[in-house]
Tab-separated table of C-alpha atoms and ligand atoms in Angstrom:
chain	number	residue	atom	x	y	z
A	1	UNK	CA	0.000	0.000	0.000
A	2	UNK	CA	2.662	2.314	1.119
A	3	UNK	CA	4.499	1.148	-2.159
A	4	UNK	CA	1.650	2.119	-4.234
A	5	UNK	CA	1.278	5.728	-2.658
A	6	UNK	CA	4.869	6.347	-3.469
A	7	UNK	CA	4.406	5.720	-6.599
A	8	UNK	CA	1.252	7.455	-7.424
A	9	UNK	CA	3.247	10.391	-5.685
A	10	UNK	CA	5.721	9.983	-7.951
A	11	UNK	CA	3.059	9.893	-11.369
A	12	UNK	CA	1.607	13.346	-9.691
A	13	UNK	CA	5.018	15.128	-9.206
A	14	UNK	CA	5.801	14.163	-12.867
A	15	UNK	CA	2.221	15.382	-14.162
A	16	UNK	CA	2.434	18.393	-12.252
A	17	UNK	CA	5.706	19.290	-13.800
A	18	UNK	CA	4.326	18.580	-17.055
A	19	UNK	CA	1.904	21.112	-16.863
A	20	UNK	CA	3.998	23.342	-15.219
A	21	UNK	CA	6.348	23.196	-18.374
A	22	UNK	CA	3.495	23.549	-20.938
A	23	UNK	CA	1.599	26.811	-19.156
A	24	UNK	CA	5.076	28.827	-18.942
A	25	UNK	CA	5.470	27.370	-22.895
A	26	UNK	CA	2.239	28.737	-23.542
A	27	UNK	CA	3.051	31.653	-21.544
A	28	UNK	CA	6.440	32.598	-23.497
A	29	UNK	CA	4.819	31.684	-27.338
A	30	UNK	CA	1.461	33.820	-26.650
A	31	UNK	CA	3.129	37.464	-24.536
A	32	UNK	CA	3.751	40.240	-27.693
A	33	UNK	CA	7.776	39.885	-28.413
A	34	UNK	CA	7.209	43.983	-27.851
A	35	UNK	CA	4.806	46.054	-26.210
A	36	UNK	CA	4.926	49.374	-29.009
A	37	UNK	CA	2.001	51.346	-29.230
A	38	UNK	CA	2.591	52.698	-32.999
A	39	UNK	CA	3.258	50.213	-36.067
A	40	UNK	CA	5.105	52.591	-38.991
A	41	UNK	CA	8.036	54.178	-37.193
A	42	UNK	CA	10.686	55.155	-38.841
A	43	UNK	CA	12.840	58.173	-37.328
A	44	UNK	CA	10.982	58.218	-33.721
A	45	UNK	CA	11.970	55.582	-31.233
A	46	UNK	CA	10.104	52.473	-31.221
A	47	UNK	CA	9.025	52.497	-27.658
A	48	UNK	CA	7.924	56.298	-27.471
A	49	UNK	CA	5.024	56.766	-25.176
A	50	UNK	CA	1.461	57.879	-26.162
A	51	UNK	CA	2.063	61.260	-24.270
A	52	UNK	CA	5.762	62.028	-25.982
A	53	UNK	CA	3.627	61.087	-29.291
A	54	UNK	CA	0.991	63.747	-28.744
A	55	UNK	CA	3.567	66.350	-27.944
A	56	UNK	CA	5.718	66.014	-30.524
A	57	UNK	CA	2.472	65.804	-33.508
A	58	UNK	CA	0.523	68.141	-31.604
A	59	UNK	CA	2.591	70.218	-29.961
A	60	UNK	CA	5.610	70.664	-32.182
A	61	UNK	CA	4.821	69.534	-35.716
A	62	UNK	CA	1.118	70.654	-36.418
A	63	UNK	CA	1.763	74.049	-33.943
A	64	UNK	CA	4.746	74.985	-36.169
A	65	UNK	CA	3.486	74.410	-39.191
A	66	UNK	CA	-0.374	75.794	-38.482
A	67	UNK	CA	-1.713	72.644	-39.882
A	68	UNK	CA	-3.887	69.679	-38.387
A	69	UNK	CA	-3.174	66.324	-38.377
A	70	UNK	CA	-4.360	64.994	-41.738
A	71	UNK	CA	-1.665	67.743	-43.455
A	72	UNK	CA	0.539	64.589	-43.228
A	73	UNK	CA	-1.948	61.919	-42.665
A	74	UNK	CA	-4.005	60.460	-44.822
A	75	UNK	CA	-7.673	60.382	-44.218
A	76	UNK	CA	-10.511	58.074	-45.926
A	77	UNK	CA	-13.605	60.391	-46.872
A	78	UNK	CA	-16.394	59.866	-43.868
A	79	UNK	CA	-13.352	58.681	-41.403
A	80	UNK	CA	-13.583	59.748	-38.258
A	81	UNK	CA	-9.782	60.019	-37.599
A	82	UNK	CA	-6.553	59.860	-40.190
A	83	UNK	CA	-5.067	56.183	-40.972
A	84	UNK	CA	-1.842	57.633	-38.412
A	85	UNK	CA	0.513	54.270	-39.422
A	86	UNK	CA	-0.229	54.640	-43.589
A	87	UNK	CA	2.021	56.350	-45.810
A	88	UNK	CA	0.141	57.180	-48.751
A	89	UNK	CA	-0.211	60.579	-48.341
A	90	UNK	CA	3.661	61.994	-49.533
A	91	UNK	CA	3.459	65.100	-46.821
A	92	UNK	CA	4.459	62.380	-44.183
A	93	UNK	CA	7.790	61.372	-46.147
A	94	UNK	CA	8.748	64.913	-46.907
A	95	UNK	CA	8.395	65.226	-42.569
A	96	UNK	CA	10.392	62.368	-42.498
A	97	UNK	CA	13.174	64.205	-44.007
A	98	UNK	CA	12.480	67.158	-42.271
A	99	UNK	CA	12.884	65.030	-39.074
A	100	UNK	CA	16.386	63.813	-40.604
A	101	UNK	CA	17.701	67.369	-41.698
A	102	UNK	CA	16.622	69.037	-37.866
A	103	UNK	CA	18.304	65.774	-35.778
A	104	UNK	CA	21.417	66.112	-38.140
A	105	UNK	CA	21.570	70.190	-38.089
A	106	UNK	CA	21.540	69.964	-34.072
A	107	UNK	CA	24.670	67.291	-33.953
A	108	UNK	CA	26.943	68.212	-36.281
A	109	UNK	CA	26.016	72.260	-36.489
A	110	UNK	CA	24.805	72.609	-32.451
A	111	UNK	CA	26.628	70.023	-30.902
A	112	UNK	CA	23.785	68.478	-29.412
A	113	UNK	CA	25.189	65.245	-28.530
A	114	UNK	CA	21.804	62.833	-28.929
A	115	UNK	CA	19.697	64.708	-30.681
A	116	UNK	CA	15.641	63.462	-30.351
A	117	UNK	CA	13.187	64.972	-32.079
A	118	UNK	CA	11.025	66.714	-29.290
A	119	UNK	CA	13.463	66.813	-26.796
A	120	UNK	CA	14.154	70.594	-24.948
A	121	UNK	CA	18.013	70.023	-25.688
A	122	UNK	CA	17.488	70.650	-29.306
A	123	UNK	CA	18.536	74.153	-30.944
A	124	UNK	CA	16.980	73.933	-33.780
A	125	UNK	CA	13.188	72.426	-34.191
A	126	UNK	CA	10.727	72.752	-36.744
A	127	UNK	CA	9.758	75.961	-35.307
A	128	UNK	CA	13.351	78.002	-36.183
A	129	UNK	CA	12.060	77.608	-40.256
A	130	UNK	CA	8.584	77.536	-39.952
A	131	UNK	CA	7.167	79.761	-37.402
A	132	UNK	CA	3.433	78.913	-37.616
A	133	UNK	CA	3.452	77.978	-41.227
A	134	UNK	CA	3.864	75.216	-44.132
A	135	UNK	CA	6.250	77.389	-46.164
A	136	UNK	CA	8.983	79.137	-44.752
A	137	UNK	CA	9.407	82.780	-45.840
A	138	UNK	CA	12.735	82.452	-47.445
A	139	UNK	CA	12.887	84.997	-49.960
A	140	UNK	CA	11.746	88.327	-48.265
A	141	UNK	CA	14.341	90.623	-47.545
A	142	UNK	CA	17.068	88.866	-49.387
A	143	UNK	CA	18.341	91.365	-52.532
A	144	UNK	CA	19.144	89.260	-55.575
A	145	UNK	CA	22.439	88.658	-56.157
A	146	UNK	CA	22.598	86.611	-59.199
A	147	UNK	CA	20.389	86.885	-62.357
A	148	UNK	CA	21.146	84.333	-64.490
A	149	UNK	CA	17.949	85.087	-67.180
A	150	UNK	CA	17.183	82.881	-69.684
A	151	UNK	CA	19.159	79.888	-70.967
A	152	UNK	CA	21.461	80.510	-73.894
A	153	UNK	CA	20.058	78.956	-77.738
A	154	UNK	CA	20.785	75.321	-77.963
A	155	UNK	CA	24.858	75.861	-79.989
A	156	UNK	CA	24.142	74.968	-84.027
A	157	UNK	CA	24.332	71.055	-84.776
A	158	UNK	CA	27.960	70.546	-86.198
A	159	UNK	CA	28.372	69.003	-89.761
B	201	HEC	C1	4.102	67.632	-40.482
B	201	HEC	C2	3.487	66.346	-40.701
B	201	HEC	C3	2.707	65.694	-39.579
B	201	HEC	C4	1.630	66.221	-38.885
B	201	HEC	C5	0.998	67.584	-39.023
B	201	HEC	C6	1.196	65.177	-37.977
B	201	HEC	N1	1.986	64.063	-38.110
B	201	HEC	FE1	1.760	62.300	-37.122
B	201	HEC	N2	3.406	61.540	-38.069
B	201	HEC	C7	4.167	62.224	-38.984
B	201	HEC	C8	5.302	61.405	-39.362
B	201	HEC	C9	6.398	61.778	-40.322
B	201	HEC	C10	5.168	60.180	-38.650
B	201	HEC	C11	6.112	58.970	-38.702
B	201	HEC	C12	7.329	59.220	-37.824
B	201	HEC	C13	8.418	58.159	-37.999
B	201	HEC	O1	8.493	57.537	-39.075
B	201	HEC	O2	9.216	57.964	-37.056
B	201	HEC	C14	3.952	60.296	-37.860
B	201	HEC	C15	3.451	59.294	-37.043
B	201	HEC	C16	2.292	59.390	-36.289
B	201	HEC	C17	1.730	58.322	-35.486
B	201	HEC	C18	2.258	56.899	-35.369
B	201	HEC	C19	1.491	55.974	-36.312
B	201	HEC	C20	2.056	54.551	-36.347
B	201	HEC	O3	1.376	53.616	-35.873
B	201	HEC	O4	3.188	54.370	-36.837
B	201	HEC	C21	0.611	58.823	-34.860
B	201	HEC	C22	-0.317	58.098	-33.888
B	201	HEC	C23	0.487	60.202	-35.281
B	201	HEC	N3	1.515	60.512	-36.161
B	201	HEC	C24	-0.523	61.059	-34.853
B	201	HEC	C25	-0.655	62.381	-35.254
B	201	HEC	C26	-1.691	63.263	-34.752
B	201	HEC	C27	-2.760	62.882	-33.718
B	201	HEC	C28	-1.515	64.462	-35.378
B	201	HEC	C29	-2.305	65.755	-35.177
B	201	HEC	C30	-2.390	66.256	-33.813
B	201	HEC	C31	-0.371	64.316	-36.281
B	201	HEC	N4	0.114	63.046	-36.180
B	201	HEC	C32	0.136	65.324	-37.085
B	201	HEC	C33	3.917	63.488	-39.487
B	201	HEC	C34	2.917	64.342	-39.072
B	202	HEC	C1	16.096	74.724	-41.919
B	202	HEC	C2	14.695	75.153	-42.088
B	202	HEC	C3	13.621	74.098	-41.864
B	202	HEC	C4	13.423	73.322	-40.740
B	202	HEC	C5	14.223	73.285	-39.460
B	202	HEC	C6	12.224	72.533	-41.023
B	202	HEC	N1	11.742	72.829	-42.259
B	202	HEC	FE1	10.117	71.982	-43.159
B	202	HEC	N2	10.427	73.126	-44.804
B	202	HEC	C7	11.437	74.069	-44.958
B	202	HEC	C8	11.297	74.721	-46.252
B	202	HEC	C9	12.196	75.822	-46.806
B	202	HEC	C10	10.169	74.123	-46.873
B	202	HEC	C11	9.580	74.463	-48.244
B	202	HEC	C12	10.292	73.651	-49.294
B	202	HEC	C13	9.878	74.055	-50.685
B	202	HEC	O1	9.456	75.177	-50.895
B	202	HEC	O2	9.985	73.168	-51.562
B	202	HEC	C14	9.652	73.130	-45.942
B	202	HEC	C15	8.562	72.314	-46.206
B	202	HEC	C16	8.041	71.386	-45.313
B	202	HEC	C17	6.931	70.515	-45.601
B	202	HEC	C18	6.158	70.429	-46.928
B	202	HEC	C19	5.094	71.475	-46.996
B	202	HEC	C20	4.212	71.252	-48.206
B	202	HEC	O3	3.019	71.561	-48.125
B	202	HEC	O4	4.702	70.699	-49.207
B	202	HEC	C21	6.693	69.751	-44.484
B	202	HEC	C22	5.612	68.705	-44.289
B	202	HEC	C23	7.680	70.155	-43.493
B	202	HEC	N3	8.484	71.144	-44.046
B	202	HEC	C24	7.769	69.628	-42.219
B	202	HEC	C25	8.769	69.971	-41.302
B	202	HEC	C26	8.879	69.375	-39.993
B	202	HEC	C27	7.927	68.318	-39.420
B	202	HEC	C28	9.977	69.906	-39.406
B	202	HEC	C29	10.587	69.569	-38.072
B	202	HEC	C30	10.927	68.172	-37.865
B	202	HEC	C31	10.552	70.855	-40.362
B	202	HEC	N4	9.771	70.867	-41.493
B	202	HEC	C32	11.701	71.612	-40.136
B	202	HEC	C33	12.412	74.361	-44.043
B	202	HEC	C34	12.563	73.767	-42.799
């Protein structure tokens, strides 16, 4: 009898492992391999945080600019909000290299040794060009220097 406990102890420790073995499988197969919020990032850090999202779209990009969000972001006639992750509408790659041309101005011309879009240690942000609008005024109060007029008559065809 005391045999047969033993051994029915035994079958139970090696079930109970068993299952033990197959929750934390099920476990490690079936937890997200990442916990990002946004799908289509590709200058802001993966991980950035819902809030650090709304200030930098909000509060930097459609504030200097004087634009809403679908400016950049495609939206479906009768949507109620843009498709945010889609690229299709081109304003969001030309940002992109906006994005790339103000974190590469700030390290190499500021010295701004790690430079992140929305962060206060930046010099210069969208808001240096734009100042409330989609195109910069460039061309005010800058005389003309060169006039180069029209292009010169195609030269003769040679015999
Ligand atoms: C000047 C253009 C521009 C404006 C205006 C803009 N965005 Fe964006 N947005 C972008 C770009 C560019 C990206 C992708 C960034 C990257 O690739 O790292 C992006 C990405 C996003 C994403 C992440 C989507 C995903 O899953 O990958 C969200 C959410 C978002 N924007 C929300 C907003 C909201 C809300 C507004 C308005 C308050 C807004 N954006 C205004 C350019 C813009
Ligand atoms: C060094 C100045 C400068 C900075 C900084 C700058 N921009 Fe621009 N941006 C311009 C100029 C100039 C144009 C107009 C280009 C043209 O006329 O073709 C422009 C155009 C754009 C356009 C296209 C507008 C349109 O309707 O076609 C977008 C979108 C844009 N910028 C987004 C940004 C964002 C987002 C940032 C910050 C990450 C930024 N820009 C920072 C100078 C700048």
């Amino acid at each position: 009898m005391k045999k047969l406990l033993l051994q029915l102890n035994k079958q139970l420790m090696v079930i109970t492992a068993m299952v033990i073995v197959v929750v934390i499988g099920v476990a490690g197969t079936t937890a997200p391999p990442q916990n990002h919020l946004y799908k289509n990032l590709k200058i802001l850090p993966q991980d950035i945080s819902r809030e650090a999202m709304h200030d930098i779209m909000e509060g930097q990009f459609a504030d200097a600019m004087g634009i809403k969000c679908d400016y950049c972001h495609v939206k479906e006639p009768g949507a109620d909000h843009p498709d945010f992750a889609s690229d299709a509408n081109p304003k969001k790659d030309i940002a992109r290299a906006m994005m790339t041309m103000v974190l590469q101005l700030n390290k190499e011309n500021f010295k701004v040794q790690k430079p992140l879009i929305g962060d206060s240690l930046m010099v210069v942000t969208c808001y240096t060009c734009h100042h409330g609008g989609t195109f910069p005024d460039t061309k005010s109060k800058i005389p003309v220097v060169h006039e180069f007029g029209p292009p010169p008559p195609p030269a003769p065809p040679k015999q």
